[in-house]
Short mmCIF file of C-alpha atoms in Angstrom, two decimals:
data_model
loop_
_atom_site.label_atom_id
_atom_site.label_comp_id
_atom_site.label_asym_id
_atom_site.label_seq_id
_atom_site.Cartn_x
_atom_site.Cartn_y
_atom_site.Cartn_z
CA UNK Z 1 -78.11 47.15 -42.94
CA UNK Z 2 -80.65 46.99 -40.26
CA UNK Z 3 -80.42 49.23 -37.06
CA UNK Z 4 -82.21 52.14 -39.23
CA UNK Z 5 -86.42 52.14 -39.27
CA UNK Z 6 -86.97 53.66 -36.59
CA UNK Z 7 -86.24 57.23 -35.98
CA UNK Z 8 -90.06 58.22 -35.35
CA UNK Z 9 -91.94 61.74 -35.97
CA UNK Z 10 -93.23 62.54 -31.91
CA UNK Z 11 -96.72 60.74 -32.89
CA UNK Z 12 -96.62 57.79 -34.64
CA UNK Z 13 -99.76 56.38 -36.77
CA UNK Z 14 -101.59 53.39 -36.01
CA UNK Z 15 -101.07 50.43 -38.08
CA UNK Z 16 -104.08 49.74 -40.36
CA UNK Z 17 -105.03 53.67 -40.39
CA UNK Z 18 -104.71 55.47 -43.23
CA UNK Z 19 -102.65 58.50 -44.14
CA UNK Z 20 -104.98 61.93 -43.09
CA UNK Z 21 -107.59 59.62 -41.47
CA UNK Z 22 -109.52 60.95 -38.40
CA UNK Z 23 -109.35 58.20 -36.02
CA UNK Z 24 -112.36 58.13 -33.76
CA UNK Z 25 -111.95 57.57 -30.12
CA UNK Z 26 -113.98 54.18 -30.50
CA UNK Z 27 -111.48 52.86 -32.40
CA UNK Z 28 -109.94 52.68 -29.26
CA UNK Z 29 -112.76 51.37 -27.57
CA UNK Z 30 -113.02 48.15 -30.47
CA UNK Z 31 -115.78 50.37 -31.82
CA UNK Z 32 -117.77 50.63 -28.96
CA UNK Z 33 -119.10 53.95 -28.28
CA UNK Z 34 -117.32 56.23 -25.97
CA UNK Z 35 -118.95 57.09 -22.12
CA UNK Z 36 -117.64 59.44 -19.95
CA UNK Z 37 -117.26 56.79 -17.05
CA UNK Z 38 -114.86 54.37 -19.52
CA UNK Z 39 -111.52 53.31 -17.42
CA UNK Z 40 -108.33 51.50 -19.58
CA UNK Z 41 -105.33 48.73 -18.35
CA UNK Z 42 -103.05 48.27 -20.15
CA UNK Z 43 -101.75 44.49 -19.73
CA UNK Z 44 -98.21 43.78 -20.93
CA UNK Z 45 -95.48 40.44 -20.49
CA UNK Z 46 -93.73 37.84 -22.03
CA UNK Z 47 -95.84 35.41 -24.32
CA UNK Z 48 -97.24 32.35 -22.20
CA UNK Z 49 -97.56 34.23 -19.66
CA UNK Z 50 -101.32 34.15 -19.46
CA UNK Z 51 -103.00 38.01 -20.91
CA UNK Z 52 -104.99 36.95 -23.37
CA UNK Z 53 -106.25 33.78 -20.65
CA UNK Z 54 -107.07 36.45 -18.16
CA UNK Z 55 -108.88 39.19 -20.56
CA UNK Z 56 -110.78 35.83 -21.92
CA UNK Z 57 -112.13 35.22 -18.72
CA UNK Z 58 -113.73 38.76 -18.35
CA UNK Z 59 -114.80 39.93 -21.73
CA UNK Z 60 -117.35 38.68 -23.86
CA UNK Z 61 -115.58 38.92 -26.97
CA UNK Z 62 -115.46 35.51 -29.34
CA UNK Z 63 -111.83 36.97 -31.12
CA UNK Z 64 -108.98 35.92 -28.14
CA UNK Z 65 -106.59 33.86 -29.69
CA UNK Z 66 -105.16 31.73 -26.91
CA UNK Z 67 -101.55 30.45 -27.06
CA UNK Z 68 -100.69 26.72 -25.36
CA UNK Z 69 -97.00 27.37 -26.26
CA UNK Z 70 -94.41 29.92 -26.47
CA UNK Z 71 -96.38 30.62 -29.91
CA UNK Z 72 -97.31 34.33 -29.97
CA UNK Z 73 -101.00 34.71 -30.63
CA UNK Z 74 -101.50 38.30 -29.92
CA UNK Z 75 -99.79 40.59 -32.99
CA UNK Z 76 -101.70 44.17 -32.34
CA UNK Z 77 -102.39 46.15 -29.75
CA UNK Z 78 -106.05 45.75 -29.17
CA UNK Z 79 -108.86 46.42 -26.91
CA UNK Z 80 -111.24 44.18 -25.47
CA UNK Z 81 -114.48 44.94 -23.43
CA UNK Z 82 -114.43 44.18 -20.18
CA UNK Z 83 -118.45 45.69 -18.26
CA UNK Z 84 -117.43 46.01 -14.77
CA UNK Z 85 -120.63 47.03 -13.25
CA UNK Z 86 -124.01 48.68 -15.03
CA UNK Z 87 -122.36 52.39 -15.45
CA UNK Z 88 -118.77 51.24 -15.52
CA UNK Z 89 -117.01 50.17 -18.98
CA UNK Z 90 -113.39 48.85 -18.38
CA UNK Z 91 -111.08 48.34 -21.82
CA UNK Z 92 -108.17 45.57 -21.23
CA UNK Z 93 -105.47 46.40 -23.54
CA UNK Z 94 -103.69 43.15 -25.01
CA UNK Z 95 -100.23 44.15 -26.23
CA UNK Z 96 -97.62 41.70 -28.20
CA UNK Z 97 -94.66 40.43 -26.11
CA UNK Z 98 -91.39 41.75 -26.87
CA UNK Z 99 -90.16 37.95 -27.72
CA UNK Z 100 -92.61 37.59 -30.08
CA UNK Z 101 -92.98 34.71 -32.77
CA UNK Z 102 -93.35 36.33 -35.50
CA UNK Z 103 -91.82 39.90 -35.36
CA UNK Z 104 -89.29 41.81 -34.01
CA UNK Z 105 -88.45 43.69 -31.10
CA UNK Z 106 -88.63 46.75 -33.52
CA UNK Z 107 -92.03 45.62 -34.65
CA UNK Z 108 -93.04 44.99 -31.44
CA UNK Z 109 -92.34 48.36 -30.12
CA UNK Z 110 -93.69 50.57 -33.06
CA UNK Z 111 -97.22 48.53 -32.51
CA UNK Z 112 -97.14 49.16 -28.66
CA UNK Z 113 -96.29 53.15 -29.00
CA UNK Z 114 -98.48 53.94 -31.89
CA UNK Z 115 -100.99 52.92 -29.90
CA UNK Z 116 -100.16 54.83 -26.94
CA UNK Z 117 -99.61 57.87 -28.48
CA UNK Z 118 -102.24 58.51 -30.75
CA UNK Z 119 -104.43 57.14 -27.74
CA UNK Z 120 -102.51 60.17 -25.47
CA UNK Z 121 -103.37 62.66 -28.11
CA UNK Z 122 -106.74 61.86 -28.70
CA UNK Z 123 -107.44 62.10 -24.40
CA UNK Z 124 -107.76 58.44 -23.75
CA UNK Z 125 -105.85 58.14 -21.10
CA UNK Z 126 -104.54 54.67 -19.13
CA UNK Z 127 -105.98 53.91 -15.37
CA UNK Z 128 -103.50 51.19 -14.64
CA UNK Z 129 -101.15 48.36 -16.01
CA UNK Z 130 -100.64 44.68 -15.10
CA UNK Z 131 -97.33 43.66 -15.61
CA UNK Z 132 -98.22 39.49 -16.17
CA UNK Z 133 -95.55 37.30 -14.99
CA UNK Z 134 -95.15 32.55 -14.69
CA UNK Z 135 -94.72 31.54 -11.31
CA UNK Z 136 -93.51 28.74 -12.76
CA UNK Z 137 -90.13 29.92 -14.21
CA UNK Z 138 -87.27 29.10 -11.88
CA UNK Z 139 -85.08 32.22 -12.69
CA UNK Z 140 -85.55 35.48 -14.45
CA UNK Z 141 -82.98 35.68 -17.91
CA UNK Z 142 -83.50 36.07 -21.55
CA UNK Z 143 -86.68 37.21 -22.98
CA UNK Z 144 -88.05 37.46 -19.80
CA UNK Z 145 -86.07 40.05 -18.63
CA UNK Z 146 -85.87 41.79 -21.65
CA UNK Z 147 -89.62 41.92 -21.55
CA UNK Z 148 -89.53 43.46 -17.83
CA UNK Z 149 -86.77 45.96 -18.93
CA UNK Z 150 -88.83 47.45 -21.65
CA UNK Z 151 -92.04 47.74 -19.55
CA UNK Z 152 -89.83 48.96 -17.13
CA UNK Z 153 -88.92 52.01 -19.68
CA UNK Z 154 -92.04 52.62 -20.76
CA UNK Z 155 -93.92 53.14 -17.85
CA UNK Z 156 -91.14 55.63 -15.98
CA UNK Z 157 -90.43 55.48 -12.07
CA UNK Z 158 -93.50 57.75 -11.50
CA UNK Z 159 -96.11 55.63 -12.28
CA UNK Z 160 -94.85 52.57 -10.98
CA UNK Z 161 -97.60 53.67 -8.15
CA UNK Z 162 -100.21 52.55 -10.85
CA UNK Z 163 -98.65 49.24 -11.18
CA UNK Z 164 -99.75 45.34 -10.23
CA UNK Z 165 -97.45 42.74 -10.87
CA UNK Z 166 -99.67 39.60 -11.08
CA UNK Z 167 -97.94 36.19 -11.31
CA UNK Z 168 -99.79 32.91 -13.00
CA UNK Z 169 -100.23 29.39 -13.45
CA UNK Z 170 -99.87 28.79 -9.29
CA UNK Z 171 -102.13 25.56 -10.49
CA UNK Z 172 -98.84 24.45 -11.94
CA UNK Z 173 -95.94 24.46 -9.65
CA UNK Z 174 -95.48 23.65 -6.17
CA UNK Z 175 -96.87 26.54 -2.94
CA UNK Z 176 -93.63 26.04 -1.52
CA UNK Z 177 -91.65 26.62 -4.67
CA UNK Z 178 -93.99 29.63 -6.33
CA UNK Z 179 -93.80 31.43 -2.56
CA UNK Z 180 -89.98 31.16 -2.82
CA UNK Z 181 -89.93 32.72 -6.53
CA UNK Z 182 -91.90 35.14 -5.20
CA UNK Z 183 -90.21 36.40 -2.71
CA UNK Z 184 -87.27 36.60 -4.46
CA UNK Z 185 -89.23 38.49 -7.23
CA UNK Z 186 -90.65 40.73 -4.20
CA UNK Z 187 -87.46 41.74 -2.74
CA UNK Z 188 -84.90 41.64 -5.49
CA UNK Z 189 -84.20 45.11 -7.01
CA UNK Z 190 -83.14 43.79 -10.21
CA UNK Z 191 -86.63 42.66 -10.64
CA UNK Z 192 -89.53 44.00 -8.94
CA UNK Z 193 -87.86 45.43 -5.59
CA UNK Z 194 -87.53 48.82 -6.71
CA UNK Z 195 -90.78 49.07 -7.93
CA UNK Z 196 -92.67 48.01 -5.08
CA UNK Z 197 -90.67 50.56 -3.02
CA UNK Z 198 -92.47 53.13 -5.68
CA UNK Z 199 -96.10 51.19 -5.44
CA UNK Z 200 -96.66 48.98 -7.59
CA UNK Z 201 -98.71 46.22 -6.47
CA UNK Z 202 -97.89 42.11 -6.54
CA UNK Z 203 -101.14 40.08 -6.71
CA UNK Z 204 -101.57 36.18 -7.32
CA UNK Z 205 -103.88 35.50 -10.63
CA UNK Z 206 -105.07 31.97 -9.39
CA UNK Z 207 -107.13 31.70 -13.37
CA UNK Z 208 -110.42 32.31 -12.67
CA UNK Z 209 -113.09 34.85 -12.96
CA UNK Z 210 -113.50 36.27 -9.26
CA UNK Z 211 -109.32 36.32 -8.89
CA UNK Z 212 -109.63 38.38 -12.79
CA UNK Z 213 -112.40 40.69 -11.22
CA UNK Z 214 -110.40 40.99 -8.40
CA UNK Z 215 -107.11 42.54 -9.66
CA UNK Z 216 -109.58 44.33 -12.03
CA UNK Z 217 -111.26 46.18 -8.55
CA UNK Z 218 -107.74 46.84 -7.59
CA UNK Z 219 -107.18 49.01 -10.31
CA UNK Z 220 -110.77 51.25 -10.83
CA UNK Z 221 -110.88 51.16 -6.88
CA UNK Z 222 -107.72 53.91 -6.89
CA UNK Z 223 -108.26 54.75 -10.41
CA UNK Z 224 -106.25 57.63 -12.04
CA UNK Z 225 -105.30 59.56 -14.95
CA UNK Z 226 -101.95 57.65 -16.38
CA UNK Z 227 -99.33 59.26 -18.18
CA UNK Z 228 -96.98 56.96 -19.50
CA UNK Z 229 -92.69 58.44 -19.67
CA UNK Z 230 -93.17 57.30 -23.51
CA UNK Z 231 -96.63 59.44 -24.10
CA UNK Z 232 -95.11 62.55 -22.17
CA UNK Z 233 -91.64 61.94 -24.69
CA UNK Z 234 -93.20 61.40 -27.89
CA UNK Z 235 -96.61 63.73 -27.84
CA UNK Z 236 -95.89 66.66 -25.24
CA UNK Z 237 -91.50 66.23 -25.31
CA UNK Z 238 -92.29 65.67 -29.38
CA UNK Z 239 -89.00 63.30 -29.06
CA UNK Z 240 -88.17 60.86 -31.46
CA UNK Z 241 -88.39 57.26 -30.78
CA UNK Z 242 -84.89 56.63 -30.67
CA UNK Z 243 -83.96 59.18 -28.24
CA UNK Z 244 -87.00 58.02 -25.68
CA UNK Z 245 -85.95 55.97 -22.89
CA UNK Z 246 -87.54 52.80 -23.85
CA UNK Z 247 -85.78 53.61 -27.87
CA UNK Z 248 -82.15 53.65 -25.65
CA UNK Z 249 -83.10 50.29 -23.90
CA UNK Z 250 -84.33 48.61 -26.85
CA UNK Z 251 -80.86 49.60 -28.36
CA UNK Z 252 -79.08 48.24 -25.51
CA UNK Z 253 -80.85 45.01 -25.17
CA UNK Z 254 -79.73 44.80 -28.81
CA UNK Z 255 -76.33 45.86 -28.75
CA UNK Z 256 -76.17 42.79 -25.51
CA UNK Z 257 -77.23 40.44 -27.89
CA UNK Z 258 -74.81 41.46 -30.89
CA UNK Z 259 -71.82 40.69 -28.33
CA UNK Z 260 -73.39 37.06 -27.23
CA UNK Z 261 -74.14 36.25 -31.07
CA UNK Z 262 -70.67 37.24 -31.64
CA UNK Z 263 -68.91 35.87 -29.20
CA UNK Z 264 -70.79 32.61 -30.37
CA UNK Z 265 -69.70 33.26 -34.01
CA UNK Z 266 -66.17 34.16 -33.30
CA UNK Z 267 -66.21 30.12 -31.36
CA UNK Z 268 -68.01 28.91 -33.90
CA UNK Z 269 -65.11 30.11 -36.60
CA UNK Z 270 -62.56 28.66 -34.41
CA UNK Z 271 -64.32 25.43 -34.04
CA UNK Z 272 -64.61 25.47 -37.36
CA UNK Z 273 -61.43 26.01 -38.45
CA UNK Z 274 -59.81 23.54 -36.31
CA UNK Z 275 -62.68 20.78 -37.57
CA UNK Z 276 -61.00 21.79 -41.12
CA UNK Z 277 -57.28 21.67 -39.53
CA UNK Z 278 -57.76 17.51 -38.80
CA UNK Z 279 -59.58 16.96 -42.10
CA UNK Z 280 -63.34 15.97 -40.10
CA UNK Z 281 -65.26 17.50 -43.01
CA UNK Z 282 -68.65 15.83 -41.69
CA UNK Z 283 -68.02 18.05 -38.16
CA UNK Z 284 -66.66 20.99 -40.18
CA UNK Z 285 -69.94 21.12 -41.73
CA UNK Z 286 -71.95 21.27 -38.74
CA UNK Z 287 -69.89 24.17 -37.23
CA UNK Z 288 -70.10 26.61 -40.85
CA UNK Z 289 -73.81 25.88 -40.06
CA UNK Z 290 -73.33 27.05 -36.52
CA UNK Z 291 -70.90 29.93 -37.29
CA UNK Z 292 -73.38 31.05 -40.56
CA UNK Z 293 -76.90 31.02 -38.13
CA UNK Z 294 -74.47 33.18 -35.46
CA UNK Z 295 -73.72 35.62 -38.63
CA UNK Z 296 -77.73 35.82 -39.27
CA UNK Z 297 -78.38 36.52 -35.71
CA UNK Z 298 -75.58 39.16 -35.54
CA UNK Z 299 -76.78 40.65 -38.47
CA UNK Z 300 -80.49 40.75 -37.63
CA UNK Z 301 -79.17 42.70 -34.81
CA UNK Z 302 -77.39 45.42 -36.47
CA UNK Z 303 -80.51 45.56 -38.93
CA UNK Z 304 -82.45 45.89 -35.52
CA UNK Z 305 -80.10 48.89 -34.63
CA UNK Z 306 -80.36 50.96 -38.00
CA UNK Z 307 -83.76 50.80 -38.08
CA UNK Z 308 -84.81 51.85 -34.87
CA UNK Z 309 -82.10 55.53 -35.75
CA UNK Z 310 -83.62 56.34 -39.27
CA UNK Z 311 -86.63 58.91 -39.47
CA UNK Z 312 -89.23 57.92 -40.44
CA UNK Z 313 -92.61 60.15 -40.74
CA UNK Z 314 -95.99 58.18 -39.20
CA UNK Z 315 -97.68 57.75 -42.70
CA UNK Z 316 -94.33 55.47 -43.42
CA UNK Z 317 -94.23 53.52 -40.60
CA UNK Z 318 -98.10 52.77 -41.04
CA UNK Z 319 -97.36 51.67 -44.83
CA UNK Z 320 -94.39 49.72 -43.50
CA UNK Z 321 -96.16 47.97 -41.08
CA UNK Z 322 -98.96 47.33 -43.34
CA UNK Z 323 -96.01 46.30 -46.08
CA UNK Z 324 -94.67 43.34 -43.93
CA UNK Z 325 -97.95 41.95 -43.36
CA UNK Z 326 -98.78 41.25 -46.64
CA UNK Z 327 -95.61 39.96 -47.42
CA UNK Z 328 -95.96 37.25 -44.64
CA UNK Z 329 -98.86 36.71 -45.93
CA UNK Z 330 -97.76 37.00 -49.13
CA UNK Z 331 -94.79 33.93 -48.70
CA UNK Z 332 -97.18 31.97 -46.44
CA UNK Z 333 -99.62 32.19 -49.70
CA UNK Z 334 -96.65 30.92 -51.94
CA UNK Z 335 -95.64 27.93 -49.36
CA UNK Z 336 -99.24 26.49 -49.35
CA UNK Z 337 -99.27 26.67 -53.48
CA UNK Z 338 -95.63 24.71 -53.46
CA UNK Z 339 -97.03 22.22 -51.06
CA UNK Z 340 -99.98 21.92 -53.38
CA UNK Z 341 -97.92 21.52 -56.44
CA UNK Z 342 -96.02 18.83 -54.68
CA UNK Z 343 -98.91 17.01 -53.56
CA UNK Z 344 -100.79 16.98 -56.90
CA UNK Z 345 -97.23 15.77 -58.52
CA UNK Z 346 -97.37 12.57 -56.08
CA UNK Z 347 -100.51 11.43 -56.65
CA UNK Z 348 -99.98 12.17 -60.57
CA UNK Z 349 -102.68 14.95 -60.65
CA UNK Z 350 -103.46 16.03 -64.22
CA UNK Z 351 -105.00 18.91 -64.51
CA UNK Z 352 -106.60 19.40 -68.30
CA UNK Z 353 -107.96 22.91 -69.99
CA UNK Z 354 -110.82 20.88 -71.74
CA UNK Z 355 -111.88 18.03 -69.30
CA UNK Z 356 -115.12 17.15 -71.64
CA UNK Z 357 -118.06 16.20 -69.97
CA UNK Z 358 -117.04 12.60 -68.80
CA UNK Z 359 -113.58 13.19 -67.08
CA UNK Z 360 -115.10 13.88 -63.77
CA UNK Z 361 -116.08 10.90 -63.01
CA UNK Z 362 -112.63 9.67 -63.95
CA UNK Z 363 -111.87 10.28 -59.99
CA UNK Z 364 -113.47 8.43 -58.22
CA UNK Z 365 -112.48 9.15 -55.04
CA UNK Z 366 -109.57 11.26 -53.29
CA UNK Z 367 -109.21 12.31 -49.71
CA UNK Z 368 -106.13 14.25 -48.49
CA UNK Z 369 -105.28 15.08 -44.50
CA UNK Z 370 -101.77 16.42 -43.43
CA UNK Z 371 -99.46 14.84 -45.62
CA UNK Z 372 -101.47 11.44 -46.34
CA UNK Z 373 -103.60 10.97 -49.46
CA UNK Z 374 -105.73 8.57 -51.70
CA UNK Z 375 -106.43 8.76 -54.89
CA UNK Z 376 -108.48 7.00 -57.24
CA UNK Z 377 -107.79 7.82 -61.26
CA UNK Z 378 -108.94 6.49 -64.50
CA UNK Z 379 -106.26 3.74 -64.78
CA UNK Z 380 -104.23 4.25 -61.78
CA UNK Z 381 -104.18 4.27 -57.85
CA UNK Z 382 -101.52 6.36 -55.94
CA UNK Z 383 -101.36 6.64 -51.79
CA UNK Z 384 -99.36 7.10 -49.08
CA UNK Z 385 -101.20 6.08 -46.36
CA UNK Z 386 -100.04 7.45 -42.20
CA UNK Z 387 -98.52 3.20 -40.60
CA UNK Z 388 -100.88 3.13 -38.16
CA UNK Z 389 -103.93 2.91 -41.31
CA UNK Z 390 -101.88 0.34 -42.41
CA UNK Z 391 -101.45 -2.11 -39.33
CA UNK Z 392 -105.33 -1.76 -38.29
CA UNK Z 393 -106.22 -2.47 -42.38
CA UNK Z 394 -104.16 -5.51 -42.46
CA UNK Z 395 -105.37 -7.07 -38.61
CA UNK Z 396 -109.09 -6.03 -39.62
CA UNK Z 397 -108.72 -8.16 -42.66
CA UNK Z 398 -108.59 -5.92 -45.77
CA UNK Z 399 -106.10 -8.45 -47.88
CA UNK Z 400 -108.86 -11.15 -48.22
CA UNK Z 401 -111.09 -8.67 -49.98
CA UNK Z 402 -112.10 -10.85 -53.59
CA UNK Z 403 -110.37 -9.12 -56.32
CA UNK Z 404 -112.76 -10.79 -58.79
CA UNK Z 405 -115.19 -8.54 -60.58
CA UNK Z 406 -118.90 -9.56 -61.23
CA UNK Z 407 -118.62 -6.98 -64.59
CA UNK Z 408 -115.47 -8.01 -66.65
CA UNK Z 409 -115.78 -5.13 -69.08
CA UNK Z 410 -114.59 -3.75 -65.66
CA UNK Z 411 -110.98 -2.82 -65.07
CA UNK Z 412 -109.64 -4.04 -61.78
CA UNK Z 413 -106.99 -1.97 -60.65
CA UNK Z 414 -104.45 -2.61 -58.72
CA UNK Z 415 -103.99 -0.31 -55.04
CA UNK Z 416 -100.38 1.38 -55.33
CA UNK Z 417 -99.79 1.43 -51.58
CA UNK Z 418 -97.45 -0.55 -49.13
CA UNK Z 419 -100.44 -3.27 -49.09
CA UNK Z 420 -100.47 -3.69 -52.28
CA UNK Z 421 -104.78 -4.14 -52.63
CA UNK Z 422 -106.88 -4.87 -55.41
CA UNK Z 423 -109.31 -1.63 -55.52
CA UNK Z 424 -111.63 -1.91 -58.83
CA UNK Z 425 -115.28 -2.89 -58.51
CA UNK Z 426 -113.80 -3.81 -54.54
CA UNK Z 427 -112.56 -0.67 -52.91
CA UNK Z 428 -114.94 2.18 -53.55
CA UNK Z 429 -114.51 4.91 -51.22
CA UNK Z 430 -111.58 5.78 -49.02
CA UNK Z 431 -111.92 8.87 -46.43
CA UNK Z 432 -108.98 9.80 -43.72
CA UNK Z 433 -109.20 11.54 -40.77
CA UNK Z 434 -108.23 13.02 -37.43
CA UNK Z 435 -106.27 10.31 -35.04
CA UNK Z 436 -105.25 8.25 -37.78
CA UNK Z 437 -108.95 7.46 -38.52
CA UNK Z 438 -109.92 6.16 -41.97
CA UNK Z 439 -113.63 4.62 -43.49
CA UNK Z 440 -113.51 2.13 -46.42
CA UNK Z 441 -116.41 1.27 -48.26
CA UNK Z 442 -115.88 -1.59 -50.14
CA UNK Z 443 -118.07 -4.49 -52.55
CA UNK Z 444 -117.49 -8.36 -51.87
CA UNK Z 445 -119.41 -11.01 -53.32
CA UNK Z 446 -122.26 -8.16 -54.28
CA UNK Z 447 -122.59 -6.65 -51.05
CA UNK Z 448 -122.05 -3.82 -49.57
CA UNK Z 449 -119.09 -3.74 -46.72
CA UNK Z 450 -117.21 -1.40 -44.82
CA UNK Z 451 -114.18 -1.26 -42.39
CA UNK Z 452 -113.68 1.46 -40.44
CA UNK Z 453 -111.46 3.28 -37.32
CA UNK Z 454 -113.71 6.02 -35.70
CA UNK Z 455 -112.69 7.21 -32.25
CA UNK Z 456 -112.72 10.92 -32.90
CA UNK Z 457 -116.27 10.17 -34.85
CA UNK Z 458 -119.25 8.35 -32.56
CA UNK Z 459 -121.50 10.27 -34.83
CA UNK Z 460 -121.13 8.42 -37.94
CA UNK Z 461 -120.35 5.48 -35.74
CA UNK Z 462 -123.90 5.41 -34.22
CA UNK Z 463 -124.80 5.93 -38.28
CA UNK Z 464 -123.58 2.84 -39.49
CA UNK Z 465 -123.95 0.91 -37.08
CA UNK Z 466 -128.17 1.67 -37.96
CA UNK Z 467 -127.66 0.59 -41.16
CA UNK Z 468 -125.56 -2.86 -40.28
CA UNK Z 469 -126.44 -5.55 -41.51
CA UNK Z 470 -126.26 -9.73 -39.87
CA UNK Z 471 -123.88 -10.53 -42.67
CA UNK Z 472 -121.19 -7.53 -41.96
CA UNK Z 473 -122.41 -5.82 -44.44
CA UNK Z 474 -124.47 -2.60 -44.93
CA UNK Z 475 -127.25 -0.92 -46.14
CA UNK Z 476 -127.03 2.29 -46.35
CA UNK Z 477 -125.39 2.43 -49.56
CA UNK Z 478 -122.56 3.28 -51.44
CA UNK Z 479 -121.56 6.81 -49.98
CA UNK Z 480 -120.93 9.50 -52.87
CA UNK Z 481 -119.85 11.90 -50.82
CA UNK Z 482 -117.59 11.40 -47.74
CA UNK Z 483 -115.87 13.53 -45.84
CA UNK Z 484 -114.36 13.37 -42.42
CA UNK Z 485 -112.94 17.27 -40.87
CA UNK Z 486 -111.97 17.83 -37.01
CA UNK Z 487 -113.99 18.18 -33.87
CA UNK Z 488 -116.18 15.07 -35.02
CA UNK Z 489 -117.65 16.57 -38.07
CA UNK Z 490 -118.47 14.56 -41.38
CA UNK Z 491 -120.37 14.19 -44.33
CA UNK Z 492 -121.72 10.98 -45.38
CA UNK Z 493 -124.09 10.61 -48.19
CA UNK Z 494 -125.53 7.75 -50.83
CA UNK Z 495 -128.04 7.13 -53.10
CA UNK Z 496 -130.60 6.46 -50.53
CA UNK Z 497 -129.21 8.27 -47.16
CA UNK Z 498 -126.94 10.85 -45.50
CA UNK Z 499 -126.20 12.40 -42.72
CA UNK Z 500 -124.02 14.91 -41.18
CA UNK Z 501 -122.20 16.67 -38.36
CA UNK Z 502 -121.56 19.55 -39.44
CA UNK Z 503 -119.95 23.26 -38.13
CA UNK Z 504 -122.83 25.28 -36.36
CA UNK Z 505 -121.44 28.30 -38.63
CA UNK Z 506 -121.75 26.41 -41.78
CA UNK Z 507 -125.62 25.11 -41.03
CA UNK Z 508 -126.64 28.58 -40.38
CA UNK Z 509 -125.36 30.16 -44.07
CA UNK Z 510 -128.16 30.72 -46.15
CA UNK Z 511 -127.51 28.82 -48.73
CA UNK Z 512 -127.68 25.66 -46.65
CA UNK Z 513 -130.88 23.82 -47.51
CA UNK Z 514 -131.39 20.69 -45.48
CA UNK Z 515 -134.61 19.84 -46.85
CA UNK Z 516 -132.72 19.48 -50.55
CA UNK Z 517 -130.54 16.43 -48.71
CA UNK Z 518 -131.80 13.02 -47.55
CA UNK Z 519 -131.74 12.94 -44.22
CA UNK Z 520 -131.24 9.49 -42.50
#
């Protein structure tokens, strides 16, 4: 049963901070030194509302992750520095939403309250709060409503005067529709109406630097020291988290969600029994899966409700957060390991403990991208090529390659793909890239030739064109190394020539010495 974890102590520890470790004030500034004029602005809202994009417009940080869908990018409370003026530093405090795709609402509440309570004890107080909402949403319900309820509970009515309600994505909606939705948000007490009566402002963000700065400027001009209800409840009144307004609000949300899933479970159960009576086995299986899904969702809500009520000390909460993060990382590593094992098995790779001096030479060419691959071994070829690659190779006349070897002692192998094409001394190198790009180098009548489709690699196309010969061959030479990466990056080297377009951070590594590579 899980509604247990969080009977928290009055002070909740910060994730990543060891027990009894002193937290320096620079921690709340992302490592920057404290200045008397520093201001702090909290930023909250539903996932995908534009919080991180807003911060990116103002901050010089390169670490801000921007999501492009419903997948949550912000996992922890993170401060970002905005140099508002020569004598004022503004720290924008990014927070995860309560609809996080990777963490439960209880974990998100623990994360946010940890930062707020620790900062409050260090006399690091907020100057204002920004709440972000997509104007493209036709109505407020589900996760959007839950985020607003939790935001109001964390702040408290007395602090609504320090809140700016920010609408985003005006460029993606017709003006009359956007204005109608904005008016409903302002006037309806169940949405922003009550907050506006208590002093909250409503502003439009136009997705520009000037617009973002103007919103921050409103906070700077009216800067006051804000004490949120959750901070006073946890630190001053020494309440446990489940006894705070925010804790009770989340518990009510979980109870409501559980009731909704219980109703779905009951309906699925009834349909399942009816399907069994009618001997519709296939439909009954579908209903069974739906019933099981609903049961699991109810169990999750029960787990959250139990975790919310468990008395856990600050150090235990920190350790639990870290343990959860490690478990997620370990599960991802195990998934990648199994995926790699399956891929190795599918292409017939054999790992030997003592391969011998010539074993490495038996792999003439191997390339992997997504779930596609090409492998040339000592006695067989295995491949799985995208349909578009197969089609374009056929259109280019790949099946007309001369399979005969000018060196009869070499083995002519068959290319085990849907093409059934000759390899051996014919095909020498195959590389797969992004957008179904490919490069095939082969020999025909003692001449080097290649077939390519490289829409994402203009630099490589230019290099190959430089060495193109009139009869369709190339004087670049047989590629000994060839790799096609993302964003147009590539590396190719033959015995005589080499060329590359590599990421800047790789080229800046101390071990990278282009002078040792024969450049074009």
